[in-house]
Amino acid sequence: MRDLFDEIDEEREDLPKLKKISNEVQKKRNYNFYQQLAVCLFIFLFIAGVIMGNLFPACSETSELFATCTKTEYNLTLTLLFWLGSFIFCSMIYGLGEIIRLLNIIADNTSRK
């Protein structure tokens, strides 16, 4: 019966070199239309969230006599909700683009065989 350590020595493989790993991580990715659209749309919606916070200010003080708003401030809650919604929406578009990219890779691989 063979020793366990002898089996490990026979089946052991060297670790990949650092240059090979870094080249795979740093290689340039090609983004499709949906992924580019998602990034551009997120930048636009990020700026639109700041504008929405200014357009619809929050009331910080009210008049007791007339029950009207006397002092307004920047609506941070609306801005954060707008940013969260735009992030989720753009992530879904980006994910759709990623699915399309993976399906294109699969189609290319099957057409070669």
Coordinates of N, CA and C in Angstrom, one line a residue:
M1 N 0.8 -1.2 0.0 CA 0.0 0.0 0.0 C 0.9 1.2 0.0
R2 N 0.5 2.2 -0.9 CA 1.3 3.4 -1.0 C 1.0 4.4 0.1
D3 N 2.0 5.2 0.4 CA 1.9 6.2 1.4 C 1.1 7.4 0.8
L4 N 0.3 8.0 1.6 CA -0.5 9.2 1.2 C 0.4 10.3 0.7
F5 N 1.5 10.5 1.4 CA 2.4 11.6 1.0 C 3.1 11.3 -0.4
D6 N 3.3 10.1 -0.7 CA 3.8 9.8 -2.0 C 2.8 10.1 -3.1
E7 N 1.6 9.8 -2.9 CA 0.5 10.1 -3.8 C 0.4 11.6 -4.0
I8 N 0.5 12.4 -2.9 CA 0.4 13.8 -3.0 C 1.6 14.4 -3.9
D9 N 2.8 13.8 -3.7 CA 4.0 14.3 -4.4 C 3.8 14.0 -5.9
E10 N 3.2 12.9 -6.3 CA 3.0 12.5 -7.7 C 2.0 13.4 -8.3
E11 N 0.9 13.7 -7.6 CA -0.2 14.5 -8.2 C -0.1 16.0 -8.1
R12 N 0.9 16.4 -7.4 CA 1.1 17.8 -7.1 C 1.5 18.6 -8.4
E13 N 0.8 19.7 -8.6 CA 1.2 20.6 -9.8 C 1.7 21.9 -9.2
D14 N 2.6 22.5 -10.0 CA 3.1 23.8 -9.6 C 2.0 24.9 -9.8
L15 N 2.1 25.9 -8.9 CA 1.2 27.0 -9.0 C 1.5 27.8 -10.2
P16 N 0.5 28.5 -10.8 CA 0.7 29.3 -12.0 C 1.6 30.5 -11.6
K17 N 2.3 31.0 -12.6 CA 3.2 32.1 -12.3 C 2.4 33.4 -12.2
L18 N 2.9 34.4 -11.5 CA 2.2 35.6 -11.2 C 1.9 36.4 -12.5
K19 N 2.8 36.4 -13.4 CA 2.6 37.1 -14.7 C 1.4 36.6 -15.4
K20 N 1.2 35.3 -15.5 CA 0.1 34.7 -16.2 C -1.2 35.1 -15.5
I21 N -1.3 35.1 -14.2 CA -2.5 35.4 -13.5 C -2.8 36.9 -13.7
S22 N -1.8 37.8 -13.6 CA -2.0 39.2 -13.7 C -2.4 39.5 -15.2
N23 N -1.9 38.8 -16.2 CA -2.3 39.1 -17.5 C -3.8 38.7 -17.8
E24 N -4.3 37.7 -17.1 CA -5.7 37.3 -17.3 C -6.6 38.3 -16.6
V25 N -6.2 38.8 -15.4 CA -7.0 39.7 -14.7 C -7.0 41.1 -15.4
Q26 N -5.9 41.5 -16.0 CA -5.8 42.8 -16.5 C -6.1 42.9 -18.0
K27 N -6.5 41.8 -18.6 CA -6.8 41.9 -20.0 C -8.1 42.8 -20.3
K28 N -8.1 43.5 -21.4 CA -9.1 44.4 -21.7 C -10.4 43.7 -22.1
R29 N -11.5 44.1 -21.5 CA -12.8 43.5 -21.8 C -13.5 44.4 -22.8
N30 N -14.2 43.8 -23.7 CA -15.1 44.5 -24.7 C -16.5 44.5 -24.2
Y31 N -17.0 45.7 -24.0 CA -18.4 45.8 -23.5 C -19.3 46.0 -24.6
N32 N -20.5 45.3 -24.5 CA -21.5 45.4 -25.6 C -22.3 46.7 -25.3
F33 N -23.3 46.9 -26.2 CA -24.1 48.1 -26.2 C -24.9 48.3 -24.9
Y34 N -25.5 47.2 -24.3 CA -26.2 47.3 -23.1 C -25.4 47.6 -21.9
Q35 N -24.1 47.1 -21.9 CA -23.3 47.4 -20.8 C -22.8 48.9 -20.8
Q36 N -22.5 49.4 -22.0 CA -22.1 50.8 -22.2 C -23.3 51.7 -21.9
L37 N -24.5 51.3 -22.3 CA -25.7 52.1 -22.0 C -25.9 52.1 -20.5
A38 N -25.7 51.0 -19.8 CA -26.0 51.0 -18.3 C -25.0 52.0 -17.6
V39 N -23.7 52.0 -18.0 CA -22.8 52.9 -17.4 C -23.1 54.4 -17.7
C40 N -23.4 54.7 -18.9 CA -23.8 56.1 -19.3 C -25.1 56.5 -18.6
L41 N -26.0 55.6 -18.6 CA -27.3 55.9 -17.9 C -27.1 56.1 -16.4
F42 N -26.3 55.3 -15.8 CA -26.0 55.5 -14.4 C -25.4 56.9 -14.1
I43 N -24.5 57.3 -14.9 CA -23.8 58.6 -14.7 C -24.9 59.7 -14.8
F44 N -25.7 59.6 -15.9 CA -26.8 60.6 -16.1 C -27.8 60.6 -14.9
L45 N -28.2 59.4 -14.4 CA -29.2 59.3 -13.3 C -28.6 59.8 -12.0
F46 N -27.3 59.6 -11.9 CA -26.6 60.1 -10.6 C -26.7 61.6 -10.5
I47 N -26.4 62.2 -11.7 CA -26.5 63.7 -11.7 C -28.0 64.1 -11.6
A48 N -28.9 63.4 -12.2 CA -30.3 63.7 -12.1 C -30.8 63.6 -10.6
G49 N -30.2 62.7 -9.9 CA -30.6 62.5 -8.5 C -30.3 63.7 -7.6
V50 N -29.1 64.4 -7.9 CA -28.7 65.6 -7.3 C -29.7 66.7 -7.6
I51 N -30.1 66.8 -8.9 CA -31.0 67.8 -9.3 C -32.4 67.6 -8.7
M52 N -32.8 66.3 -8.6 CA -34.1 66.0 -8.0 C -34.1 66.4 -6.5
G53 N -33.0 66.3 -5.8 CA -33.0 66.7 -4.4 C -33.1 68.2 -4.3
N54 N -32.7 68.9 -5.3 CA -32.8 70.4 -5.2 C -34.2 70.9 -5.7
L55 N -34.8 70.2 -6.7 CA -36.1 70.6 -7.2 C -37.2 70.4 -6.2
F56 N -37.1 69.3 -5.4 CA -38.2 69.0 -4.5 C -37.6 69.0 -3.0
P57 N -37.4 70.2 -2.5 CA -36.7 70.3 -1.2 C -37.6 69.8 0.0
A58 N -37.0 69.4 1.0 CA -37.7 68.9 2.2 C -38.0 70.1 3.2
C59 N -39.1 70.0 3.8 CA -39.5 71.1 4.7 C -38.9 70.8 6.1
S60 N -38.1 71.7 6.6 CA -37.5 71.5 7.9 C -38.2 72.3 9.1
E61 N -38.9 73.4 8.7 CA -39.7 74.1 9.7 C -41.0 74.5 9.1
T62 N -42.1 74.4 10.0 CA -43.4 74.8 9.5 C -43.9 75.9 10.4
S63 N -44.8 76.8 9.9 CA -45.4 77.8 10.6 C -46.6 77.2 11.4
E64 N -46.7 77.6 12.7 CA -47.8 77.0 13.5 C -49.1 77.7 13.2
L65 N -49.0 78.9 12.8 CA -50.3 79.7 12.5 C -50.9 79.3 11.2
F66 N -50.1 79.2 10.1 CA -50.7 78.9 8.8 C -50.4 77.5 8.3
A67 N -49.6 76.7 9.0 CA -49.3 75.3 8.7 C -48.6 75.3 7.3
T68 N -47.7 76.2 7.0 CA -47.0 76.2 5.8 C -45.5 76.0 6.1
C69 N -44.8 75.7 5.1 CA -43.3 75.4 5.2 C -42.6 76.8 5.2
T70 N -41.8 77.1 6.3 CA -41.1 78.3 6.3 C -39.6 78.2 6.0
K71 N -39.1 77.0 6.2 CA -37.7 76.8 5.9 C -37.5 75.4 5.2
T72 N -36.8 75.5 4.0 CA -36.6 74.2 3.3 C -35.1 73.9 3.2
E73 N -34.8 72.6 3.0 CA -33.4 72.2 2.9 C -33.3 71.1 1.8
Y74 N -32.1 70.8 1.5 CA -31.9 69.8 0.4 C -32.5 68.5 0.8
N75 N -33.2 67.8 -0.1 CA -33.9 66.6 0.1 C -32.9 65.4 -0.1
L76 N -32.2 65.1 0.9 CA -31.2 64.0 0.8 C -31.9 62.6 0.7
T77 N -33.0 62.4 1.3 CA -33.7 61.2 1.2 C -34.2 60.9 -0.2
L78 N -34.7 61.9 -0.9 CA -35.1 61.7 -2.3 C -33.9 61.4 -3.1
T79 N -32.8 62.1 -2.9 CA -31.6 61.8 -3.7 C -31.1 60.4 -3.5
L80 N -31.0 60.0 -2.3 CA -30.5 58.6 -2.0 C -31.5 57.5 -2.6
L81 N -32.8 57.7 -2.5 CA -33.7 56.8 -3.1 C -33.6 56.8 -4.6
F82 N -33.4 57.9 -5.2 CA -33.2 58.0 -6.6 C -32.0 57.3 -7.1
W83 N -30.9 57.5 -6.3 CA -29.6 56.8 -6.6 C -29.7 55.3 -6.4
L84 N -30.4 54.9 -5.4 CA -30.6 53.4 -5.2 C -31.4 52.8 -6.3
G85 N -32.5 53.5 -6.7 CA -33.3 53.0 -7.8 C -32.6 53.0 -9.1
S86 N -31.8 54.0 -9.4 CA -31.0 54.0 -10.6 C -29.9 53.0 -10.6
F87 N -29.3 52.7 -9.5 CA -28.3 51.7 -9.4 C -28.9 50.3 -9.7
I88 N -30.1 50.0 -9.1 CA -30.7 48.7 -9.3 C -31.1 48.6 -10.8
F89 N -31.7 49.7 -11.4 CA -32.1 49.6 -12.8 C -30.9 49.4 -13.7
C90 N -29.9 50.2 -13.5 CA -28.7 50.1 -14.3 C -28.0 48.7 -14.1
S91 N -28.0 48.2 -12.9 CA -27.4 46.9 -12.7 C -28.2 45.8 -13.5
M92 N -29.5 45.9 -13.6 CA -30.3 45.0 -14.3 C -30.0 45.1 -15.8
I93 N -29.8 46.3 -16.3 CA -29.4 46.5 -17.7 C -28.0 45.9 -18.0
Y94 N -27.1 46.2 -17.1 CA -25.7 45.7 -17.2 C -25.7 44.1 -17.2
G95 N -26.6 43.6 -16.3 CA -26.7 42.1 -16.2 C -27.2 41.5 -17.5
L96 N -28.2 42.2 -18.1 CA -28.7 41.7 -19.4 C -27.6 41.7 -20.4
G97 N -26.8 42.8 -20.4 CA -25.7 42.8 -21.3 C -24.7 41.7 -21.1
E98 N -24.5 41.4 -19.8 CA -23.5 40.3 -19.5 C -24.1 39.0 -20.0
I99 N -25.4 38.7 -19.8 CA -26.0 37.5 -20.3 C -25.9 37.4 -21.8
I100 N -26.1 38.5 -22.5 CA -26.0 38.5 -24.0 C -24.5 38.2 -24.4
R101 N -23.6 38.8 -23.6 CA -22.1 38.5 -23.9 C -21.8 37.1 -23.7
L102 N -22.3 36.5 -22.7 CA -22.0 35.0 -22.4 C -22.7 34.2 -23.5
L103 N -23.9 34.5 -23.9 CA -24.6 33.7 -24.9 C -23.8 33.8 -26.2
N104 N -23.3 35.0 -26.5 CA -22.5 35.1 -27.8 C -21.2 34.3 -27.7
I105 N -20.6 34.2 -26.5 CA -19.4 33.4 -26.4 C -19.8 31.9 -26.6
I106 N -20.9 31.5 -26.0 CA -21.3 30.1 -26.2 C -21.7 29.8 -27.7
A107 N -22.3 30.8 -28.3 CA -22.6 30.6 -29.7 C -21.4 30.5 -30.6
D108 N -20.4 31.3 -30.3 CA -19.1 31.2 -31.0 C -18.4 29.9 -30.8
N109 N -18.4 29.4 -29.6 CA -17.8 28.1 -29.3 C -18.5 26.9 -30.0
T110 N -19.8 27.0 -30.0 CA -20.5 25.9 -30.6 C -20.5 25.9 -32.1
S111 N -20.3 27.1 -32.7 CA -20.2 27.2 -34.2 C -18.9 26.7 -34.7
R112 N -17.8 26.8 -33.8 CA -16.5 26.3 -34.2 C -16.4 24.8 -34.3
K113 N -17.2 24.2 -33.4 CA -17.2 22.7 -33.3 C -18.0 22.2 -34.4

